[in-house]
CSV table of C-alpha atoms in Angstrom, one decimal:
chain,number,residue,atom,x,y,z
D,29,MET,CA,46.4,-26.7,-50.0
D,30,ALA,CA,42.6,-26.4,-49.8
D,31,LYS,CA,41.4,-24.4,-53.0
D,32,GLN,CA,39.7,-22.1,-50.7
D,33,THR,CA,42.6,-21.5,-47.9
D,34,LYS,CA,43.7,-17.2,-48.0
D,35,VAL,CA,46.3,-17.2,-47.7
D,36,GLU,CA,45.8,-13.1,-45.9
D,37,LEU,CA,45.7,-16.0,-43.5
D,38,ARG,CA,49.2,-16.0,-42.9
D,39,GLY,CA,49.1,-12.0,-40.9
D,40,GLN,CA,45.9,-13.1,-38.6
D,41,LEU,CA,46.0,-13.3,-34.8
D,42,MET,CA,43.8,-15.7,-32.8
D,43,TYR,CA,42.7,-16.5,-29.4
D,44,SER,CA,42.4,-19.5,-27.6
D,45,VAL,CA,39.5,-19.4,-24.7
D,46,PHE,CA,39.2,-22.3,-22.2
D,47,VAL,CA,35.9,-21.0,-21.4
D,48,ARG,CA,35.5,-23.3,-17.9
D,49,ASN,CA,38.7,-21.3,-16.9
D,50,HIS,CA,39.0,-18.1,-18.5
D,51,THR,CA,36.6,-16.3,-16.0
D,52,GLN,CA,35.7,-16.3,-12.2
D,53,GLU,CA,32.3,-17.9,-14.4
D,54,GLY,CA,33.5,-19.7,-16.6
D,55,THR,CA,29.8,-18.6,-18.7
D,56,PHE,CA,29.9,-17.4,-22.2
D,57,ARG,CA,28.1,-14.5,-20.8
D,58,ALA,CA,31.6,-13.9,-18.3
D,59,LEU,CA,33.3,-14.0,-21.7
D,60,GLU,CA,31.5,-11.2,-23.0
D,61,GLY,CA,32.8,-9.1,-20.5
D,62,ASP,CA,36.6,-10.5,-22.3
D,63,LEU,CA,35.6,-9.0,-25.7
D,64,ASP,CA,37.3,-5.8,-25.6
D,65,ARG,CA,40.5,-6.3,-24.2
D,66,LEU,CA,40.7,-9.3,-26.9
D,67,ALA,CA,39.3,-7.0,-29.8
D,68,SER,CA,42.6,-4.4,-28.5
D,69,LEU,CA,45.1,-7.1,-28.5
D,70,GLY,CA,44.1,-7.2,-32.2
D,71,VAL,CA,42.4,-10.3,-31.9
D,72,ASP,CA,41.3,-11.9,-35.3
D,73,ILE,CA,40.0,-14.9,-34.4
D,74,ILE,CA,38.2,-16.0,-31.2
D,75,TRP,CA,38.5,-20.3,-30.6
D,76,LEU,CA,36.7,-21.0,-28.6
D,77,MET,CA,38.2,-24.8,-26.9
D,78,PRO,CA,35.2,-27.8,-27.1
D,79,ILE,CA,31.5,-26.3,-26.1
D,80,HIS,CA,29.5,-28.8,-25.0
D,81,PRO,CA,28.9,-31.6,-22.1
D,82,ILE,CA,31.1,-33.7,-20.8
D,83,GLY,CA,30.9,-37.9,-20.2
D,84,GLU,CA,31.1,-38.6,-16.9
D,85,VAL,CA,32.0,-42.3,-17.0
D,86,ALA,CA,35.8,-42.1,-17.2
D,87,ARG,CA,36.2,-39.0,-16.0
D,88,LYS,CA,39.7,-36.9,-15.3
D,89,GLY,CA,39.2,-34.6,-12.9
D,90,VAL,CA,36.1,-33.3,-11.2
D,91,LEU,CA,34.3,-31.6,-13.8
D,92,GLY,CA,36.6,-34.2,-16.7
D,93,SER,CA,38.3,-33.6,-19.5
D,94,PRO,CA,36.6,-30.6,-22.5
D,95,TYR,CA,37.7,-33.6,-25.6
D,96,ALA,CA,36.1,-36.9,-23.5
D,97,ILE,CA,32.9,-35.0,-25.4
D,98,ARG,CA,29.6,-36.7,-24.7
D,99,ASP,CA,27.2,-35.2,-27.7
D,100,TYR,CA,28.4,-32.5,-30.2
D,101,ARG,CA,24.9,-31.4,-31.3
D,102,ALA,CA,24.5,-29.4,-27.1
D,103,ILE,CA,25.7,-27.2,-24.7
D,104,ASN,CA,28.2,-27.6,-22.3
D,105,PRO,CA,25.1,-26.4,-19.3
D,106,GLU,CA,27.9,-25.2,-17.1
D,107,TYR,CA,29.2,-23.1,-20.4
D,108,GLY,CA,25.6,-21.7,-20.7
D,109,THR,CA,22.5,-22.4,-23.4
D,110,LYS,CA,22.8,-22.4,-27.3
D,111,GLU,CA,20.9,-18.6,-27.0
D,112,GLU,CA,24.0,-17.4,-25.1
D,113,LEU,CA,26.3,-19.1,-27.8
D,114,VAL,CA,24.3,-17.2,-30.9
D,115,HIS,CA,24.4,-14.0,-28.2
D,116,LEU,CA,28.8,-14.6,-28.1
D,117,VAL,CA,29.3,-15.2,-31.7
D,118,ASP,CA,26.7,-12.0,-32.8
D,119,GLU,CA,29.1,-9.4,-30.0
D,120,ILE,CA,32.6,-11.6,-31.1
D,121,HIS,CA,31.2,-10.0,-34.1
D,122,LYS,CA,30.8,-6.8,-34.0
D,123,ARG,CA,33.6,-5.9,-32.6
D,124,GLY,CA,35.1,-7.5,-36.3
D,125,MET,CA,36.6,-10.8,-35.5
D,126,LYS,CA,35.7,-14.2,-35.6
D,127,CYS,CA,35.1,-17.2,-33.7
D,128,ILE,CA,36.1,-21.0,-34.5
D,129,ILE,CA,34.6,-23.7,-32.2
D,130,ASP,CA,37.1,-27.1,-31.3
D,131,VAL,CA,35.8,-30.6,-33.2
D,132,VAL,CA,36.3,-33.4,-31.7
D,133,TYR,CA,36.3,-36.1,-34.7
D,134,ASN,CA,38.3,-39.0,-33.0
D,135,HIS,CA,36.5,-39.6,-30.5
D,136,THR,CA,33.7,-39.4,-27.4
D,137,SER,CA,33.0,-40.2,-24.2
D,138,PRO,CA,33.0,-43.5,-23.7
D,139,ASP,CA,28.7,-42.3,-22.1
D,140,SER,CA,28.0,-40.7,-24.5
D,141,VAL,CA,24.7,-40.0,-27.0
D,142,LEU,CA,26.8,-42.0,-30.5
D,143,ALA,CA,27.7,-44.8,-27.8
D,144,GLU,CA,24.2,-45.3,-26.9
D,145,THR,CA,22.8,-45.4,-29.6
D,146,HIS,CA,25.3,-46.2,-32.9
D,147,PRO,CA,27.3,-48.8,-31.0
D,148,GLU,CA,28.4,-49.1,-34.8
D,149,PHE,CA,30.0,-46.3,-34.4
D,150,PHE,CA,33.5,-47.5,-33.0
D,151,PHE,CA,36.5,-49.5,-32.9
D,152,ARG,CA,36.6,-52.4,-31.1
D,153,ASP,CA,39.5,-54.2,-29.3
D,154,GLU,CA,40.2,-57.8,-29.7
D,155,LYS,CA,37.8,-58.4,-27.3
D,156,GLY,CA,35.1,-56.8,-29.3
D,157,GLU,CA,35.4,-53.8,-26.4
D,158,PRO,CA,34.8,-50.4,-27.3
D,159,SER,CA,38.8,-49.4,-27.1
D,160,ARG,CA,41.0,-46.8,-28.1
D,161,HIS,CA,44.3,-46.5,-30.2
D,162,VAL,CA,46.1,-43.9,-27.6
D,163,ALA,CA,46.1,-45.6,-24.7
D,164,ASP,CA,46.9,-42.8,-21.8
D,165,TRP,CA,43.6,-41.3,-23.3
D,166,TRP,CA,41.4,-43.5,-21.1
D,167,ASP,CA,38.4,-41.5,-20.5
D,168,ILE,CA,37.8,-41.3,-24.7
D,169,VAL,CA,36.5,-44.1,-27.1
D,170,ASP,CA,37.6,-44.0,-30.7
D,171,LEU,CA,35.4,-43.7,-33.4
D,172,ASP,CA,36.3,-46.1,-36.3
D,173,TYR,CA,35.6,-44.2,-40.1
D,174,SER,CA,35.8,-47.2,-42.0
D,175,ASN,CA,32.1,-47.0,-40.7
D,176,THR,CA,31.0,-44.0,-43.6
D,177,GLU,CA,27.4,-43.7,-41.9
D,178,LEU,CA,29.3,-41.9,-39.2
D,179,TRP,CA,30.4,-39.6,-42.3
D,180,GLN,CA,27.4,-37.4,-42.9
D,181,TYR,CA,25.9,-37.5,-38.9
D,182,GLN,CA,29.7,-35.8,-37.8
D,183,ILE,CA,29.1,-33.4,-41.1
D,184,ASP,CA,25.6,-33.2,-40.8
D,185,THR,CA,26.2,-31.8,-37.3
D,186,LEU,CA,29.3,-29.0,-38.4
D,187,LYS,CA,26.7,-28.1,-40.8
D,188,MET,CA,24.4,-27.3,-37.6
D,189,TRP,CA,27.2,-25.0,-36.2
D,190,ALA,CA,28.5,-23.8,-39.0
D,191,GLU,CA,25.4,-21.8,-39.4
D,192,ILE,CA,26.7,-20.3,-35.8
D,193,VAL,CA,30.4,-20.4,-35.8
D,194,ASP,CA,32.9,-19.2,-38.3
D,195,GLY,CA,35.1,-22.2,-38.1
D,196,PHE,CA,36.8,-25.1,-36.4
D,197,ARG,CA,39.8,-26.1,-34.7
D,198,CYS,CA,39.8,-29.7,-35.9
D,199,ASP,CA,41.6,-32.2,-32.4
D,200,VAL,CA,43.8,-34.7,-33.8
D,201,ALA,CA,42.6,-33.6,-37.3
D,202,SER,CA,45.1,-36.7,-38.8
D,203,MET,CA,43.8,-40.0,-36.3
D,204,VAL,CA,40.6,-38.5,-38.9
D,205,PRO,CA,40.5,-39.4,-42.6
D,206,VAL,CA,41.8,-37.0,-44.5
D,207,ASP,CA,38.5,-38.3,-47.2
D,208,PHE,CA,36.1,-37.1,-44.3
D,209,TRP,CA,37.1,-34.0,-44.4
D,210,LEU,CA,37.3,-32.9,-47.6
D,211,GLN,CA,33.7,-34.0,-48.0
D,212,ALA,CA,33.4,-32.4,-44.7
D,213,ARG,CA,34.8,-29.2,-45.6
D,214,GLU,CA,33.0,-29.2,-49.5
D,215,GLN,CA,29.2,-29.5,-47.4
D,216,VAL,CA,29.9,-26.6,-44.5
D,217,GLU,CA,31.6,-24.5,-47.5
D,218,ARG,CA,27.8,-24.6,-49.1
D,219,VAL,CA,26.5,-22.9,-45.3
D,220,ARG,CA,29.3,-21.3,-44.1
D,221,PRO,CA,31.4,-19.6,-47.3
D,222,GLY,CA,35.0,-19.5,-46.5
D,223,CYS,CA,34.6,-21.2,-42.8
D,224,ILE,CA,38.0,-21.3,-41.6
D,225,TRP,CA,39.3,-25.1,-40.9
D,226,LEU,CA,42.9,-25.4,-38.2
D,227,ALA,CA,44.2,-29.1,-38.0
D,228,GLU,CA,45.8,-30.2,-34.8
D,229,SER,CA,48.5,-31.7,-36.6
D,230,VAL,CA,50.5,-34.5,-34.8
D,231,PHE,CA,54.2,-35.0,-33.2
D,232,GLN,CA,56.1,-36.5,-35.5
D,233,ASP,CA,56.5,-39.4,-33.6
D,234,HIS,CA,52.5,-39.9,-32.8
D,235,VAL,CA,52.4,-40.3,-35.9
D,236,ARG,CA,55.5,-43.3,-36.4
D,237,GLU,CA,53.5,-45.1,-33.5
D,238,MET,CA,50.2,-44.9,-35.2
D,239,ARG,CA,51.6,-46.1,-38.2
D,240,ARG,CA,53.3,-49.0,-36.3
D,241,VAL,CA,49.8,-50.7,-35.2
D,242,GLY,CA,48.1,-49.9,-38.2
D,243,ALA,CA,46.0,-47.3,-37.0
D,244,TYR,CA,45.2,-44.2,-40.1
D,245,THR,CA,47.7,-41.1,-39.6
D,246,ALA,CA,47.4,-37.9,-41.7
D,247,THR,CA,50.5,-36.2,-42.5
D,248,ASP,CA,50.5,-32.4,-42.0
D,249,SER,CA,51.4,-33.1,-46.3
D,250,GLU,CA,48.1,-35.0,-46.4
D,251,LEU,CA,45.6,-32.3,-44.2
D,252,TYR,CA,46.7,-29.5,-46.5
D,253,GLU,CA,44.1,-30.6,-48.9
D,254,ALA,CA,41.4,-30.8,-46.7
D,255,PHE,CA,42.6,-27.4,-44.1
D,256,ASP,CA,43.3,-23.9,-44.0
D,257,ILE,CA,46.2,-24.8,-41.0
D,258,THR,CA,47.8,-27.3,-39.1
D,259,TYR,CA,49.7,-26.9,-36.1
D,260,PRO,CA,53.2,-26.5,-35.6
D,261,TYR,CA,54.3,-30.0,-34.1
D,262,ASP,CA,55.6,-30.8,-37.1
D,263,VAL,CA,58.7,-29.6,-35.8
D,264,TRP,CA,57.5,-29.5,-32.4
D,265,ASP,CA,60.1,-31.7,-30.7
D,266,VAL,CA,64.0,-30.2,-31.5
D,267,PHE,CA,61.6,-26.9,-30.4
D,268,ASP,CA,61.5,-27.9,-27.2
D,269,GLY,CA,64.6,-29.6,-27.0
D,270,TYR,CA,66.4,-26.1,-27.3
D,271,PHE,CA,65.2,-25.6,-24.2
D,272,THR,CA,66.3,-28.8,-22.6
D,273,GLY,CA,69.5,-29.1,-24.4
D,274,LYS,CA,68.5,-31.6,-26.6
D,275,ASN,CA,68.6,-29.6,-29.1
D,276,THR,CA,70.4,-27.2,-30.9
D,277,LEU,CA,69.0,-23.4,-32.0
D,278,GLY,CA,70.1,-24.3,-35.4
D,279,GLU,CA,68.8,-26.7,-35.6
D,280,TYR,CA,65.6,-25.6,-35.0
D,281,ILE,CA,65.5,-23.3,-37.0
D,282,CYS,CA,66.4,-24.8,-39.9
D,283,LEU,CA,63.1,-26.8,-39.7
D,284,LEU,CA,61.2,-23.7,-39.5
D,285,HIS,CA,62.8,-22.6,-42.9
D,286,TYR,CA,62.3,-26.1,-44.4
D,287,GLN,CA,59.2,-26.1,-44.1
D,288,ASP,CA,58.5,-23.0,-46.5
D,289,THR,CA,59.4,-25.1,-49.5
D,290,ALA,CA,58.3,-28.5,-47.9
D,291,TYR,CA,54.8,-27.9,-48.3
D,292,GLN,CA,52.7,-25.6,-51.0
D,293,SER,CA,53.9,-22.5,-52.2
D,294,HIS,CA,51.0,-20.4,-49.8
D,295,HIS,CA,50.1,-22.6,-47.1
D,296,VAL,CA,49.9,-21.4,-43.3
D,297,LYS,CA,51.2,-22.8,-40.4
D,298,LEU,CA,50.3,-21.6,-36.9
D,299,ARG,CA,52.8,-19.7,-34.7
D,300,CYS,CA,52.1,-20.7,-31.1
D,301,LEU,CA,55.1,-20.9,-27.9
D,302,GLU,CA,52.5,-22.1,-26.1
D,303,ASN,CA,48.8,-24.3,-25.2
D,304,HIS,CA,46.8,-25.8,-24.0
D,305,ASP,CA,48.7,-29.6,-24.2
D,306,GLN,CA,52.2,-27.8,-23.5
D,307,PRO,CA,53.7,-26.6,-20.5
D,308,ARG,CA,53.5,-22.7,-20.4
D,309,PHE,CA,56.0,-21.1,-22.9
D,310,ALA,CA,57.4,-18.7,-19.8
D,311,SER,CA,58.7,-21.7,-17.6
D,312,LYS,CA,61.2,-22.1,-20.4
D,313,VAL,CA,62.8,-19.0,-20.3
D,314,ASP,CA,65.0,-17.4,-17.3
D,315,THR,CA,65.3,-13.5,-18.1
D,316,GLU,CA,62.4,-10.9,-19.6
D,317,GLU,CA,64.6,-10.6,-22.7
D,318,GLU,CA,64.0,-13.6,-23.6
D,319,LEU,CA,60.8,-14.2,-23.3
D,320,ARG,CA,60.7,-10.5,-25.5
D,321,ASN,CA,62.6,-11.6,-28.3
D,322,TRP,CA,60.6,-15.3,-28.1
D,323,PHE,CA,56.6,-13.6,-28.4
D,324,ALA,CA,58.5,-11.0,-31.2
D,325,PHE,CA,60.0,-13.6,-33.3
D,326,ASN,CA,56.5,-15.5,-32.8
D,327,TYR,CA,54.6,-12.6,-34.1
D,328,PHE,CA,57.5,-12.0,-37.2
D,329,GLU,CA,57.5,-15.8,-38.2
D,330,ARG,CA,54.8,-15.8,-41.8
D,331,GLY,CA,52.0,-17.6,-40.3
D,332,THR,CA,48.3,-17.4,-38.2
D,333,THR,CA,50.2,-15.8,-34.0
D,334,MET,CA,47.9,-17.8,-32.0
D,335,LEU,CA,47.9,-16.9,-28.3
D,336,TYR,CA,46.8,-19.4,-25.8
D,337,GLY,CA,44.4,-17.4,-22.8
D,338,GLY,CA,46.7,-16.0,-20.3
D,339,THR,CA,50.3,-16.5,-22.5
D,340,GLU,CA,49.7,-11.9,-22.5
D,341,PHE,CA,50.6,-12.4,-19.0
D,342,ALA,CA,53.8,-14.6,-18.4
D,343,PRO,CA,52.2,-17.5,-16.6
D,344,LYS,CA,53.7,-20.3,-15.6
D,345,HIS,CA,51.4,-23.0,-14.1
D,346,GLN,CA,50.5,-25.2,-16.5
D,347,VAL,CA,46.1,-24.9,-16.5
D,348,SER,CA,44.4,-27.8,-16.0
D,349,LEU,CA,42.1,-29.4,-18.4
D,350,PHE,CA,40.4,-30.9,-15.8
D,351,ASP,CA,39.1,-29.0,-13.0
D,352,LYS,CA,38.3,-25.6,-12.4
D,353,ASP,CA,41.2,-23.9,-12.6
D,354,ASP,CA,42.5,-19.9,-13.4
D,355,CYS,CA,44.0,-19.2,-17.6
D,356,PHE,CA,45.1,-16.3,-15.4
D,357,GLY,CA,46.5,-16.9,-11.9
D,358,ASP,CA,49.4,-17.2,-12.2
D,359,LYS,CA,50.6,-12.8,-13.6
D,360,GLN,CA,54.3,-12.7,-13.6
D,361,GLY,CA,53.6,-9.8,-16.1
D,362,ASP,CA,51.0,-8.0,-18.1
D,363,TRP,CA,52.7,-8.0,-21.8
D,364,GLN,CA,49.5,-6.4,-23.3
D,365,GLY,CA,51.3,-3.1,-24.0
D,366,TYR,CA,54.1,-4.5,-25.9
D,367,LEU,CA,51.5,-7.4,-28.1
D,368,ARG,CA,49.9,-4.6,-29.2
D,369,GLN,CA,53.3,-3.2,-30.8
D,370,LEU,CA,53.7,-7.2,-32.6
D,371,ARG,CA,50.5,-7.0,-33.9
D,372,ALA,CA,51.1,-3.7,-35.8
D,373,MET,CA,54.7,-4.4,-36.6
D,374,LYS,CA,53.5,-8.2,-38.5
D,375,ARG,CA,50.2,-6.0,-39.7
D,376,THR,CA,53.5,-3.7,-42.4
D,377,LEU,CA,54.7,-8.0,-43.6
D,378,PRO,CA,55.1,-8.1,-47.1
D,379,LEU,CA,53.6,-12.4,-46.2
D,380,THR,CA,53.4,-12.9,-49.1
D,381,GLY,CA,57.3,-12.5,-50.3
D,382,ASP,CA,60.2,-14.3,-49.9
D,383,TYR,CA,60.7,-15.5,-47.0
D,384,ARG,CA,63.9,-17.0,-44.8
D,385,LEU,CA,65.4,-17.8,-41.6
D,386,GLN,CA,69.4,-16.9,-41.1
D,387,CYS,CA,71.2,-18.6,-37.2
D,388,ARG,CA,73.8,-16.5,-36.0
D,389,GLY,CA,75.1,-18.4,-33.8
D,390,GLU,CA,73.7,-19.8,-31.3
D,391,SER,CA,71.4,-16.9,-30.0
D,392,PHE,CA,70.7,-14.3,-32.4
D,393,VAL,CA,68.0,-15.3,-35.5
D,394,LEU,CA,67.8,-13.1,-38.0
D,395,GLY,CA,64.9,-13.1,-40.3
D,396,LYS,CA,64.0,-11.7,-44.0
D,397,TYR,CA,60.8,-10.8,-46.8
D,398,ASP,CA,61.6,-10.0,-49.3
D,399,THR,CA,59.1,-8.9,-53.0
D,400,VAL,CA,59.9,-6.0,-54.8
D,401,ASP,CA,59.2,-2.9,-52.9
D,402,SER,CA,59.4,-4.5,-50.2
D,403,HIS,CA,62.2,-5.8,-47.6
D,404,VAL,CA,61.7,-6.3,-44.1
D,405,ARG,CA,64.4,-7.5,-41.7
D,406,GLY,CA,64.3,-9.4,-38.5
D,407,VAL,CA,66.3,-9.6,-36.1
D,408,PHE,CA,66.1,-11.3,-33.0
D,409,SER,CA,68.7,-12.0,-29.4
D,410,MET,CA,67.3,-15.6,-28.0
D,411,LYS,CA,68.8,-14.7,-25.0
D,412,GLY,CA,68.6,-11.0,-24.6
D,413,GLU,CA,72.7,-11.2,-26.2
D,414,GLN,CA,73.9,-7.9,-27.8
D,415,ALA,CA,76.2,-7.5,-30.8
D,416,GLN,CA,77.1,-6.5,-34.2
D,417,ILE,CA,74.9,-8.5,-36.3
D,418,HIS,CA,75.0,-7.6,-39.7
D,419,VAL,CA,71.8,-7.0,-41.7
D,420,ASP,CA,71.6,-6.6,-46.2
D,421,LEU,CA,70.0,-3.5,-46.1
D,422,PRO,CA,71.6,-0.3,-47.4
D,423,ASP,CA,73.6,2.1,-44.5
D,424,GLY,CA,71.2,3.9,-42.5
D,425,ILE,CA,68.8,5.8,-40.7
D,426,TYR,CA,64.7,3.3,-40.2
D,427,GLU,CA,63.3,3.5,-37.3
D,428,ASP,CA,62.1,-0.7,-35.7
D,429,ARG,CA,58.8,-1.1,-36.4
D,430,ILE,CA,58.2,-2.9,-33.3
D,431,ASP,CA,58.6,0.7,-30.8
D,432,GLY,CA,60.0,2.8,-33.2
D,433,ARG,CA,63.0,3.8,-32.2
D,434,GLU,CA,66.3,4.4,-34.6
D,435,ILE,CA,68.1,2.0,-36.2
D,436,ARG,CA,71.2,2.8,-37.6
D,437,VAL,CA,72.1,0.7,-40.1
D,438,LEU,CA,75.7,0.9,-40.4
D,439,ASN,CA,78.3,-1.0,-43.2
D,440,GLY,CA,75.7,-3.0,-42.8
D,441,PHE,CA,75.8,-3.4,-39.1
D,442,VAL,CA,73.1,-2.9,-37.0
D,443,ASP,CA,73.6,-2.6,-33.1
D,444,CYS,CA,71.0,-5.5,-31.4
D,445,ASP,CA,71.2,-5.0,-27.3
D,446,GLY,CA,69.6,-7.7,-26.8
D,447,THR,CA,65.8,-6.7,-27.7
D,448,PRO,CA,64.5,-7.4,-31.3
D,449,ILE,CA,64.4,-5.1,-34.7
D,450,VAL,CA,61.9,-5.6,-37.8
D,451,ILE,CA,62.8,-2.2,-39.3
D,452,GLY,CA,61.9,-3.0,-44.2
D,453,ALA,CA,63.3,-0.1,-47.0
């Protein structure tokens, strides 16, 4: 794992902001008006999805994908100016939060500044035309990192932004050489000590397909050489499969448990139920009881919890990446108070201790944190069902760390009424 990684990131809360769709105005200035609310949720890190100008050639939708970037060193004028970005970051800092921005270094728009000034930086097909490795990404062209002159341009760009922001979320980081990221991290650290690095690692099937066609793709284990945090996509197929009936809860929990020994002892995983590329989580569950338990489990897990803009209102509509939309236009309920309780609970967890997960049947998950002085147990009813669940804690009365109610352990069992329980000794 990256030598500079702070294990405290396991206890952090990140909030992903799509500036275009976060407010009616879709600007940096308008976003400032929501910072107090985000701070009240206990957010530690605000991640701004790409803030750069969007290409016009081969656009998807009317406004285009923010991941089809035209100029890495400029600001999307629809969002504001560089001075307004600096002001936004200053306001984020005033509230005790950090700000990271998206880095999209696998590809650019076909009409990007680099495509015009450095055509030699791009991957080309057998006809010699700029191309890409993923056919569905037809609004972009891939960069070619075998050209080492590209490396310094990209690193210099990172150093420029590191003078303003606290870190980077790196899009499709697996498809850019780890050696590049290592060199970039070393140089950026001189500009922004403690810079945060989040990698969008990729699905297992993506790794296999890219290897099949001879394209470079790094695994999570390789990415941890350079990054602090990696995506949960290494197990996402089974997570998704649970809700479609393809996989069991036990299979998913087994993979989560395996993560803890598959990576370095101080690895940090991103823990989320949805993001801008995935369907809204509330569309996958049928009841508020299920949603309540999955929210609680997501915060209880060891790793950086991430909310995508609007998650706190349990919307079911997936926000468009390509046109003006509203992250908050489909509110199904207000979960902000509950998420504040979960944030307070997460702060009590001994996140560097021994961490284990167990599946009890196909409805319940038991989570355990153990240190010499602390023993915490989480009981999660993934379908909102009631049952008596065995916990290895001494009999007695405990205070639920989520809502403060009294929980009795009797003969080694707790009565679960369908709502999550987190207790400890």
